[in-house]
Coordinates of C-alpha atoms in Angstrom, one line a residue:
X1 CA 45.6 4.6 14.9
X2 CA 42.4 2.2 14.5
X3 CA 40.5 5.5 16.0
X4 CA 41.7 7.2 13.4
X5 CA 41.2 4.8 10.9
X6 CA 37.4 5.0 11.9
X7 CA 36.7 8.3 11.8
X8 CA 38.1 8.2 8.1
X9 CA 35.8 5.8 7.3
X10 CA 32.8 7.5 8.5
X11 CA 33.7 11.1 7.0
X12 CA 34.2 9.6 3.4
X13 CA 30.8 7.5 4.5
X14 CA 28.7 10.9 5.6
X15 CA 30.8 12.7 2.2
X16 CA 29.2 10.1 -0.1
X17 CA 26.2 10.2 2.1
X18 CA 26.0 13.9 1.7
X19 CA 27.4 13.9 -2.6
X20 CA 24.1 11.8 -3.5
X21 CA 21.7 13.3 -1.3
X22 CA 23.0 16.6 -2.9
X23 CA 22.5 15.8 -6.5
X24 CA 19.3 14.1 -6.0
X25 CA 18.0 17.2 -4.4
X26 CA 19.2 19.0 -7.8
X27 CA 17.1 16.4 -9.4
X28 CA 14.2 16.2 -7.2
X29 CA 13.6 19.9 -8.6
X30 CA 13.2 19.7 -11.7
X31 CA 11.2 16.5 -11.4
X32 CA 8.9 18.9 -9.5
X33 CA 9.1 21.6 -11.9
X34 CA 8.6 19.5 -14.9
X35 CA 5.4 17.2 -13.1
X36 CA 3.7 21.1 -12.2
X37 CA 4.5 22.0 -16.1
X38 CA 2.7 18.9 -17.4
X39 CA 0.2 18.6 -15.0
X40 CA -1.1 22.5 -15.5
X41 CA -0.7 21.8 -19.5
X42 CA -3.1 20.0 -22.6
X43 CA -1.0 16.6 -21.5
X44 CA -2.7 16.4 -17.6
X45 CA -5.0 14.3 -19.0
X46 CA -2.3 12.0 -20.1
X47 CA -0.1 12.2 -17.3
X48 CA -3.2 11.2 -14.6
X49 CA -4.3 8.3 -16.9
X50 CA -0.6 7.2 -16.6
X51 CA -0.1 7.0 -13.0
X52 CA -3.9 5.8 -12.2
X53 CA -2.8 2.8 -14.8
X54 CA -3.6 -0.6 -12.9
X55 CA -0.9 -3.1 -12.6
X56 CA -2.1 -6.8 -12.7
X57 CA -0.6 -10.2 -12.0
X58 CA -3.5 -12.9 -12.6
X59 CA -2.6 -16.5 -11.5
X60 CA -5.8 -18.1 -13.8
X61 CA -8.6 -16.4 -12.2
X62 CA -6.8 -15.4 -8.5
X63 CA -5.3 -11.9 -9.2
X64 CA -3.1 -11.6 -6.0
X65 CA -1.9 -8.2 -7.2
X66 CA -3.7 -5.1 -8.2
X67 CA -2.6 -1.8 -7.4
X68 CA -2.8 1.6 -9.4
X69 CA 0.8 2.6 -10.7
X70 CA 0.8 5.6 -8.2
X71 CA 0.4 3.9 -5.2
X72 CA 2.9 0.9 -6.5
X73 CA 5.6 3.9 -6.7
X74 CA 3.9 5.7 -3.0
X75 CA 3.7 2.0 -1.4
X76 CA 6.2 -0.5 -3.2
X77 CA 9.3 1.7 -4.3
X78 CA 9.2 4.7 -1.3
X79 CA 9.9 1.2 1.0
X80 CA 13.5 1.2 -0.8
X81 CA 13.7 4.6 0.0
X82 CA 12.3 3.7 3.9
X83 CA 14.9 1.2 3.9
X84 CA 18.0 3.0 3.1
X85 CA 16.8 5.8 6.0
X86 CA 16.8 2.8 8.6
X87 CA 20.6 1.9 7.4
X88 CA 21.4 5.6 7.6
X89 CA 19.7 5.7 11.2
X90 CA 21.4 2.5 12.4
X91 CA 25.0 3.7 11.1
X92 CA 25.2 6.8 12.4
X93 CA 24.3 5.8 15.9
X94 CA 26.7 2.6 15.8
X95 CA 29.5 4.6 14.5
X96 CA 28.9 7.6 12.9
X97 CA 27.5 11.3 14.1
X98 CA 25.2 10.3 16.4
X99 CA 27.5 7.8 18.2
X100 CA 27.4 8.4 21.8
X101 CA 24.6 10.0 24.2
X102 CA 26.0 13.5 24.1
X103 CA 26.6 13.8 20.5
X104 CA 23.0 12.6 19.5
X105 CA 21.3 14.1 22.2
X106 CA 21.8 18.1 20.4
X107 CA 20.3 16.6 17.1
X108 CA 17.7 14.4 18.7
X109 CA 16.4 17.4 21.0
X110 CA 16.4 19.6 18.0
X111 CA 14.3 17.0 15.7
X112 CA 11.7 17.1 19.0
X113 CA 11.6 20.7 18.5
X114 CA 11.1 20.3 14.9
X115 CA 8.3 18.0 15.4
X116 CA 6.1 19.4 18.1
X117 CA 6.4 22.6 17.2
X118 CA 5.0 22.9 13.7
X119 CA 2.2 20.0 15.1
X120 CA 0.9 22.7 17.4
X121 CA 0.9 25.6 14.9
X122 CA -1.1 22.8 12.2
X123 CA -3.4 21.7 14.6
X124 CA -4.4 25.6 16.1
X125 CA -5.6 26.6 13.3
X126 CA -7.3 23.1 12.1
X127 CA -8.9 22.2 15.6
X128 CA -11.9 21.0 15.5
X129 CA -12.1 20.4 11.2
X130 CA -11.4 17.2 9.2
X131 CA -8.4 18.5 8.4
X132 CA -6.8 18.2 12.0
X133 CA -5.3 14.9 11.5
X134 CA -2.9 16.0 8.9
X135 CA -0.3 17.4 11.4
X136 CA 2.4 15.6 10.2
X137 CA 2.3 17.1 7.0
X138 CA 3.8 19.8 8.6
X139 CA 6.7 18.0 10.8
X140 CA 9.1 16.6 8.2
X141 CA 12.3 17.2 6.3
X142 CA 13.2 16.4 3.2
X143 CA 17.4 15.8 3.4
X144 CA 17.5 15.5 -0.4
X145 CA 15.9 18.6 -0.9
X146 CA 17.8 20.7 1.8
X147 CA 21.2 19.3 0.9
X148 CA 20.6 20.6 -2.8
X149 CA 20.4 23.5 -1.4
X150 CA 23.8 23.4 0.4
X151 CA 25.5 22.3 -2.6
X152 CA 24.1 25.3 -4.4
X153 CA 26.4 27.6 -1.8
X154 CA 29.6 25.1 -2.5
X155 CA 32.4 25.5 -0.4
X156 CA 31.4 28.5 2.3
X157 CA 29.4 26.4 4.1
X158 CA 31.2 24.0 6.6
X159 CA 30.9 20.7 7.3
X160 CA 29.5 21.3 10.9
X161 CA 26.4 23.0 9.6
X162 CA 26.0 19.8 6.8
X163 CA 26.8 17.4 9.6
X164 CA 24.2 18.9 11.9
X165 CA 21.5 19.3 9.0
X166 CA 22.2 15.4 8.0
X167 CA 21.8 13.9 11.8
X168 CA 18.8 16.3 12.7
X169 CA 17.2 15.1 9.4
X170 CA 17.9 11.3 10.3
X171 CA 15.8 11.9 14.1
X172 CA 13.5 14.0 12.1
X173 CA 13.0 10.6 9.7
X174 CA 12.9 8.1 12.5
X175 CA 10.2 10.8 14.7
X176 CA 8.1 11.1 11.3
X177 CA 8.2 7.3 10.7
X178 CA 7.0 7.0 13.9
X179 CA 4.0 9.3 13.5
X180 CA 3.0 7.4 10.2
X181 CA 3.0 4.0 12.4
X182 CA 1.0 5.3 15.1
X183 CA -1.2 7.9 14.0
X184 CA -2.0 6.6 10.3
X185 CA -2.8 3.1 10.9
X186 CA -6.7 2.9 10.3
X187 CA -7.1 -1.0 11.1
X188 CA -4.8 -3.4 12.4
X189 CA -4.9 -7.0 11.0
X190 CA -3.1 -8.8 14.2
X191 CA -2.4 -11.9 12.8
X192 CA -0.3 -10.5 10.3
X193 CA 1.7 -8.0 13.3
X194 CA 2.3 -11.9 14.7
X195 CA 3.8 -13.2 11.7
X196 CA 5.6 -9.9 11.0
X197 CA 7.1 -10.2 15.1
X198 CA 7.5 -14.0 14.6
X199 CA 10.1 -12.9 11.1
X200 CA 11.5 -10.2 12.8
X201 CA 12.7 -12.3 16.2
X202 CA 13.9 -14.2 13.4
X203 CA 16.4 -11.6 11.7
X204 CA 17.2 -10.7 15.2
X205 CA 18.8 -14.3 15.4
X206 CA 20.2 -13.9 12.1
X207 CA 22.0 -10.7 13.2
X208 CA 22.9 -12.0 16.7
X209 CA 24.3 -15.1 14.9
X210 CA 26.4 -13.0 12.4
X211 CA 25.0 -14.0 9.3
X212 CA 26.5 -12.1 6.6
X213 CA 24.4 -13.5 3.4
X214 CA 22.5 -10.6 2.2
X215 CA 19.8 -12.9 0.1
X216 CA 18.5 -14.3 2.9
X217 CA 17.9 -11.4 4.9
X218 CA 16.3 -10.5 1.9
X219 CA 14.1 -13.6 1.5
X220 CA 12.5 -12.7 5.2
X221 CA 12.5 -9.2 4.8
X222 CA 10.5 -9.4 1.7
X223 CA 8.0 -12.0 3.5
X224 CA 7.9 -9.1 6.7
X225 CA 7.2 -6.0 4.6
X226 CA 4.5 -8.1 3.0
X227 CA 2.9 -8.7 6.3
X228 CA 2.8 -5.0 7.3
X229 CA 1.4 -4.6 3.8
X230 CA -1.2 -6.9 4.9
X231 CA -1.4 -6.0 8.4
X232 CA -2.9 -2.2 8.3
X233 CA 0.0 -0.6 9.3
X234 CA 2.2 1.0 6.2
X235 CA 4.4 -1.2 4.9
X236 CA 7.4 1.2 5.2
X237 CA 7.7 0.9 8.9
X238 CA 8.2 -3.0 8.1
X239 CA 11.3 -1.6 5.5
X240 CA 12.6 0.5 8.5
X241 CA 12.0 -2.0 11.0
X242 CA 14.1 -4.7 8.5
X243 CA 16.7 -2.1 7.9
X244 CA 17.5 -2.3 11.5
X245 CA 17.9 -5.8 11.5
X246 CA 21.0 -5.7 9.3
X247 CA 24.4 -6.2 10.7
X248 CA 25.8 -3.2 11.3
X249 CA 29.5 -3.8 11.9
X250 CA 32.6 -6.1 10.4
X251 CA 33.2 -9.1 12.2
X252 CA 35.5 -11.9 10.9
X253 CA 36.0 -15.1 12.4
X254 CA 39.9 -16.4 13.6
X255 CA 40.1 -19.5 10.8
X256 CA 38.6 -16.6 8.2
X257 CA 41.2 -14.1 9.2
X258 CA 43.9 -16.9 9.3
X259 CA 42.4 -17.8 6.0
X260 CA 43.0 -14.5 4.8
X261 CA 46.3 -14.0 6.0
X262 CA 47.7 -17.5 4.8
X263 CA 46.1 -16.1 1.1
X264 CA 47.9 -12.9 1.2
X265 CA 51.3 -14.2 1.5
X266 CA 51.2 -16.6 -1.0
X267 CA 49.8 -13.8 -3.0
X268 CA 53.5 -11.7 -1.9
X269 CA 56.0 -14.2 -2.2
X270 CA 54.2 -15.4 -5.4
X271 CA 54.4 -11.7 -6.7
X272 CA 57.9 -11.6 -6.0
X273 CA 58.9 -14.6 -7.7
X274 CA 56.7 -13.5 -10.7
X275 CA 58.1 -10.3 -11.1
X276 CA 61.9 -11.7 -10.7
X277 CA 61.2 -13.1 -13.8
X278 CA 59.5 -10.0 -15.9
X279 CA 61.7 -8.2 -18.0
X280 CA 62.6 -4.5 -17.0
X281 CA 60.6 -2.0 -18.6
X282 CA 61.7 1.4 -19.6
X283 CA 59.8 4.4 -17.3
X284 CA 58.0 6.8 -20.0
X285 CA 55.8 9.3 -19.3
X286 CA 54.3 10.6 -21.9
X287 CA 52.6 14.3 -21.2
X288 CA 51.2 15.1 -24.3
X289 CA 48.2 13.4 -26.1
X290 CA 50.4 12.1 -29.9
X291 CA 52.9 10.5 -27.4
X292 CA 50.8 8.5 -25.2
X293 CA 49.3 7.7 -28.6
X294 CA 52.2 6.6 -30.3
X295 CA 53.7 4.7 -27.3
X296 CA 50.3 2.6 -27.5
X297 CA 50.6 1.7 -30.8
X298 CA 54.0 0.7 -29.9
X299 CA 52.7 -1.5 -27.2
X300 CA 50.2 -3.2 -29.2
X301 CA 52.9 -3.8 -32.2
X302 CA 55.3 -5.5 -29.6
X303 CA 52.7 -7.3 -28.0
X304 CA 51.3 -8.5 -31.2
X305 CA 54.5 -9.7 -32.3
X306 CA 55.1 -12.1 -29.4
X307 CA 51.8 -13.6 -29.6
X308 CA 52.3 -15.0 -33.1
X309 CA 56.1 -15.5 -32.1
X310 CA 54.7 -17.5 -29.1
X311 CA 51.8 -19.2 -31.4
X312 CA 54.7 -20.4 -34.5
X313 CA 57.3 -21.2 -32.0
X314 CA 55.1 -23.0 -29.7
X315 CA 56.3 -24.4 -26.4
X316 CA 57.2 -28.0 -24.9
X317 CA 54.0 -29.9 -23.4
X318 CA 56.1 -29.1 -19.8
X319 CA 56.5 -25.7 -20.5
X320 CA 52.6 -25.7 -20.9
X321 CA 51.9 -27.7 -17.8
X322 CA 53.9 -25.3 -15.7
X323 CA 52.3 -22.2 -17.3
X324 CA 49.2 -24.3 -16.5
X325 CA 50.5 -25.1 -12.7
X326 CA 51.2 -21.2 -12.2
X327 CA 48.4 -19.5 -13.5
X328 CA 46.3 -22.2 -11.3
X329 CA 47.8 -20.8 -8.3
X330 CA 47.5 -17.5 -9.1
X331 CA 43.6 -18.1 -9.8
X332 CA 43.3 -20.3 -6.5
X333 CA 45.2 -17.4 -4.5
X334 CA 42.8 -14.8 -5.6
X335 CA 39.3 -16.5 -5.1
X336 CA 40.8 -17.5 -1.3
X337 CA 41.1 -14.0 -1.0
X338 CA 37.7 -13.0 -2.6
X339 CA 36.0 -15.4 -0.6
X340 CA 37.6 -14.1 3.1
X341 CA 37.3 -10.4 1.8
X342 CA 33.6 -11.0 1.5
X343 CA 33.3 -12.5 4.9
X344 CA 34.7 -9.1 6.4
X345 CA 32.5 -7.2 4.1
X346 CA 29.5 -5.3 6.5
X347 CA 26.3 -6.3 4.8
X348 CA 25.1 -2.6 6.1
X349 CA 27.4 -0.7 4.1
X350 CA 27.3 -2.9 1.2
X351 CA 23.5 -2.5 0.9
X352 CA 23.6 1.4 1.7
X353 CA 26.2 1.8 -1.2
X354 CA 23.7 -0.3 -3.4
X355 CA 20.6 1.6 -2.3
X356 CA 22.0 5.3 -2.1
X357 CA 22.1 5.7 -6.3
X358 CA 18.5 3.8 -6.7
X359 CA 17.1 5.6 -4.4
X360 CA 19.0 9.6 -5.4
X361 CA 18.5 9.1 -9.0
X362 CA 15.4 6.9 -9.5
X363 CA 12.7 6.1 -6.8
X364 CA 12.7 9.6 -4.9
X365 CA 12.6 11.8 -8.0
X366 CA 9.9 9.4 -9.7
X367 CA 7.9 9.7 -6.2
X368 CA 8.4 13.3 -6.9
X369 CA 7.2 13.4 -10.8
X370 CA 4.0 11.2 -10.0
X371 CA 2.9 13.0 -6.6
X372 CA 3.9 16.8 -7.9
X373 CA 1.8 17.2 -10.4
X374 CA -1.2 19.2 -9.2
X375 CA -3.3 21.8 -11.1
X376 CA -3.8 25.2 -9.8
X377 CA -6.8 26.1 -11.8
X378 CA -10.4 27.7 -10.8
X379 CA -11.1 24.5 -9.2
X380 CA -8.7 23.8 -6.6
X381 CA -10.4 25.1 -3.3
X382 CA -7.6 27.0 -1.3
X383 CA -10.3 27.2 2.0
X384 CA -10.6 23.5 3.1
X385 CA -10.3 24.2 6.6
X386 CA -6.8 25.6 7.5
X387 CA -4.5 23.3 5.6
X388 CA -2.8 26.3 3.8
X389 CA -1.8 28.1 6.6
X390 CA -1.5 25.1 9.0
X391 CA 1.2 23.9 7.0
X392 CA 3.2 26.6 5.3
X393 CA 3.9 28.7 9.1
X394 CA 4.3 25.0 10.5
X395 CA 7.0 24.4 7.8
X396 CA 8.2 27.7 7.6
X397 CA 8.4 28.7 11.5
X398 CA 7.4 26.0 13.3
X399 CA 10.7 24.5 12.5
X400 CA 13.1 27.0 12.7
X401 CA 11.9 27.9 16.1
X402 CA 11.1 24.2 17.0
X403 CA 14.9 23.3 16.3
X404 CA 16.5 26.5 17.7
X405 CA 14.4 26.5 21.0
X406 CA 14.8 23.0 22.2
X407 CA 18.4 22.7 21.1
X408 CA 19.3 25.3 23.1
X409 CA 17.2 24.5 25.8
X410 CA 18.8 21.1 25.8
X411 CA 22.7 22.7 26.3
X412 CA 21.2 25.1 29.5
X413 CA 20.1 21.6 30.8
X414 CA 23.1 19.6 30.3
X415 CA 21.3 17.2 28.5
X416 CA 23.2 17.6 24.9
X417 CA 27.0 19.0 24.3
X418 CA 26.7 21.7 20.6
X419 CA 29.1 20.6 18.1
X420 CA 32.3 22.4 18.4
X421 CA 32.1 25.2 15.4
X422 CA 28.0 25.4 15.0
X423 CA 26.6 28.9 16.3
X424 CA 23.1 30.1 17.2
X425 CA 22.5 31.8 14.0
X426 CA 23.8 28.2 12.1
X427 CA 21.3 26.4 14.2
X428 CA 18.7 28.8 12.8
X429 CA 19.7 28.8 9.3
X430 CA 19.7 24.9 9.4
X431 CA 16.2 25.3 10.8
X432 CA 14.7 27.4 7.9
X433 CA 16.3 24.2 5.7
X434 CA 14.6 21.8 7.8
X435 CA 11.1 23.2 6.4
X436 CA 11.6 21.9 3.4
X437 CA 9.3 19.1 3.3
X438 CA 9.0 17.8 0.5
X439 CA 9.5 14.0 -0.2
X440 CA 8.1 13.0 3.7
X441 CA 5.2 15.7 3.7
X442 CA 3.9 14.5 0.5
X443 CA 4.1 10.5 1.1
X444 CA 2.4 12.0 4.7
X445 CA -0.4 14.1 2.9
X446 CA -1.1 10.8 1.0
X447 CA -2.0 8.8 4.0
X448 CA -3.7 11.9 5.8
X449 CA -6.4 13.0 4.0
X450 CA -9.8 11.2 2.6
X451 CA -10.5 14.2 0.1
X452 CA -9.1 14.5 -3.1
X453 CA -9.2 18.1 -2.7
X454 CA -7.9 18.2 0.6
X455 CA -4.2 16.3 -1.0
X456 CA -3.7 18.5 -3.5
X457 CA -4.0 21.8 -1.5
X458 CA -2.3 20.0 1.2
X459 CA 0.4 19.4 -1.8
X460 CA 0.6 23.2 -3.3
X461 CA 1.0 24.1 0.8
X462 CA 3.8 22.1 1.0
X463 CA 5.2 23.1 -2.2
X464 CA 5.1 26.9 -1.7
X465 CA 6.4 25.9 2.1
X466 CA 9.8 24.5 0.6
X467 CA 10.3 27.5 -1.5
X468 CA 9.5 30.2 1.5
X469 CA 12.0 27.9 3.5
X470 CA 14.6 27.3 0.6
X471 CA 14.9 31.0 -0.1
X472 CA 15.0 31.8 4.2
X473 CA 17.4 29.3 4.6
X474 CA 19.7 30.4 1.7
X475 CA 19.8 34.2 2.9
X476 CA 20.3 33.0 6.5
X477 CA 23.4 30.9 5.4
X478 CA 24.9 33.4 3.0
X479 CA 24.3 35.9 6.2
X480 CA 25.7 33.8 8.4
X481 CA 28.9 32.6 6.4
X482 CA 32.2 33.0 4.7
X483 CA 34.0 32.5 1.4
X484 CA 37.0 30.7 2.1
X485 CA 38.9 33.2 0.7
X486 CA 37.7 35.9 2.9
X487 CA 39.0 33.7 5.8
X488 CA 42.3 33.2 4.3
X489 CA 42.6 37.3 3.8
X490 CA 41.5 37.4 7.9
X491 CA 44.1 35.3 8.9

């Protein structure tokens, strides 16, 4: 039954996972479509004065703080984004999807394959240039973006393939993250990687302790990501880093639950006593709109009439003193319960749930507004080294065959167990999804390249990757699956 009870849980987590992941994708879109209109249009001038706006905070004449509105969105708000992909990592491998070596094992060899693979095709053809060191501009999925996608096709497509795409793009996440803290670090300030180890030993012990108050996990997270900030490395590794660091499971002590308990039958016998009292009221169920209508008018007439029957009649001063006495307990029931529910509460989900809507809605498609908007006029050079090609077939193929190759190769060697339901041409369908890049490829192609230039063609690559992918990865699925009505006709 518990069993059960968990596996609930975690389906309606991964469906709400997957609902605003979906929409954002949606959104993400026409963020992109609408920054490419403005920035090819008489308002570009406008819209690059906007984002290369300084933002200031001057204590007298020490200005600890000034940082161009773009890179406050790239460095400050894409860390909310960083930290809700380190919850999503660390619940699916406590007790989600990837839960267990056999079931992560498939995705995680699949998100190898979609890493190395599109790293070699980027690097053969920009060996030797500048330009080789952007190779992970080519290696990373945007989830939002592929899930939109998904939800375009509705119901044919089934879970397995949505479950799959979700957990590779989670390894894919943690493998790109990776790359940004090893290979796009220029200089390392140590004593701030001290101080950052020094507050992260110290989370540990808040997590190993069971600490359940959010605001101070935030008070020393806030003082870690500010050390990585500091420290050379990108400060999103210190959100991811954090995010792992939050407790990931329920734990309530014995005098809590006993707490709890004790609170929850008062609450009973205290409703039944209550309700002893209450008058019966007549069942009506009013289908049509005048009726519920008129029965609320009639409420509000009766109601009214016992308040200033109540208010001219008055009651005895020990009428009001139990009134008084009994709406105490009530009260004092309720916060006891309040209290012990929050204890229970885990501080992983509740920040997840928090971060999910911020992050859908506002931070990703405002990344996606500020860093979209490149011009495609006489002057953008489409030859800096291979950049164009490097990335679109490292995107396009590279993944596809990256994911299908190792994944399989990973089930001939034992080493992974294929969800029950997900075939070879699934797989590759999933694969032409995963070379949608945008969100990590562009927050990559910001770190990887010194031009100017370089970004933005680095930007209309990855651009013009996503849609080759989109539309390959729509076909493959439409291919490759069935109406559910054509399934009910079969059967």
């Amino acid at each position: 039954m518990a069993i059960e009870v968990s596996k609930n849980h975690t389906n309606h987590t991964l469906r709400n996972f997957i609902t605003h992941e979906s929409f954002g994708g949606v959104l993400l879109f026409f963020c992109v479509l609408m920054a490419m209109i403005i920035a090819n249009s008489n308002f570009s001038v406008i819209y690059n004065e906007v984002f290369e706006t300084y933002l200031d905070f001057k204590i007298g004449s020490f200005n600890p703080i000034h940082i161009s509105l773009l890179h406050f969105i790239n460095d400050v708000l894409m860390s909310f984004f960083f930290l809700m992909v380190g919850l999503e990592m660390k619940r699916e491998v406590l007790y989600g999807e990837l839960a267990g070596f056999k079931s992560v094992s498939f995705s995680v060899f699949g998100a190898i394959g979609g890493l190395i693979v599109p790293s070699i095709i980027y690097i053969y053809f920009n060996y030797g240039t500048g330009s080789q060191h952007g190779f992970g501009v080519a290696m990373s999925t945007d989830t939002a973006f592929a899930l939109g996608v998904i939800l375009l096709l509705g119901k044919r497509i089934p879970n397995v393939i949505k479950i799959f795409l979700v957990t590779l793009a989670v390894a894919d996440d943690l493998g790109a993250i990776s790359v940004i803290a090893i290979f796009y670090t220029a200089s390392i300030n140590w004593v701030f990687i001290y101080l950052a180890l020094i507050l992260l030993v110290v989370l540990i012990i808040f997590n190993y302790l069971d600490i359940k108050y959010i605001s101070l996990y935030f008070a020393v997270g806030i003082l870690l990501w500010t050390c990585f900030f500091l420290s050379g490395v990108h400060a999103t590794v210190g959100a991811v880093l954090f995010a792992l660091t939050i407790p990931g499971k329920s734990q309530i002590s014995r005098h809590s639950y006993l707490g709890l308990k004790e609170a929850y039958n008062k609450l009973y016998f205290k409703t039944r006593a209550d309700f002893a009292k209450f008058e019966g009221a007549e069942s009506i169920e009013e289908t049509n709109l005048i009726g519920r209508i008129l029965h609320g008018f009639k409420d509000f007439f009766v109601g009214a009439y016992r308040n200033v029957k109540n208010f001219i009649v008055g009651k005895s001063d020990m009428q009001r003193e139990i009134d008084m006495h009994e709406e105490h307990e009530r009260v004092e029931i309720l916060d006891t319960i309040a209290k012990y529910s929050k204890y229970a509460q885990n501080p992983l989900v509740r920040i997840e749930f928090i971060l999910q809507p911020l992050n859908a809605y506002f931070i990703v498609p405002l990344f996606a507004f500020a860093n979209a908007g490149v011009s495609i006029d006489s002057g953008l050079d489409w030859g800096i080294d291979g950049i164009l090609l490097g990335v679109i077939l490292g995107l396009v193929l590279g993944k596809p065959i990256g994911i299908f190759l190792f994944t399989l190769l990973s089930e001939k060697l034992k080493l992974a167990k294929r969800p029950e339901g997900l075939t070879n041409m699934h797989i590759l369908s999933v694969g032409f999804l995963a070379g949608i890049g945008f969100t990590m490829s562009m927050f990559v192609a910001n770190l990887a390249y010194k031009s100017p230039a370089a970004v933005d063609l680095a930007k209309i690559s990855i651009l013009i990757a996503s849609l080759i992918a989109a539309i390959l990865g729509i076909i493959s699925l439409i291919l490759n699956t069935k109406k559910p009505e054509e399934d009910i006709r079969e059967v």
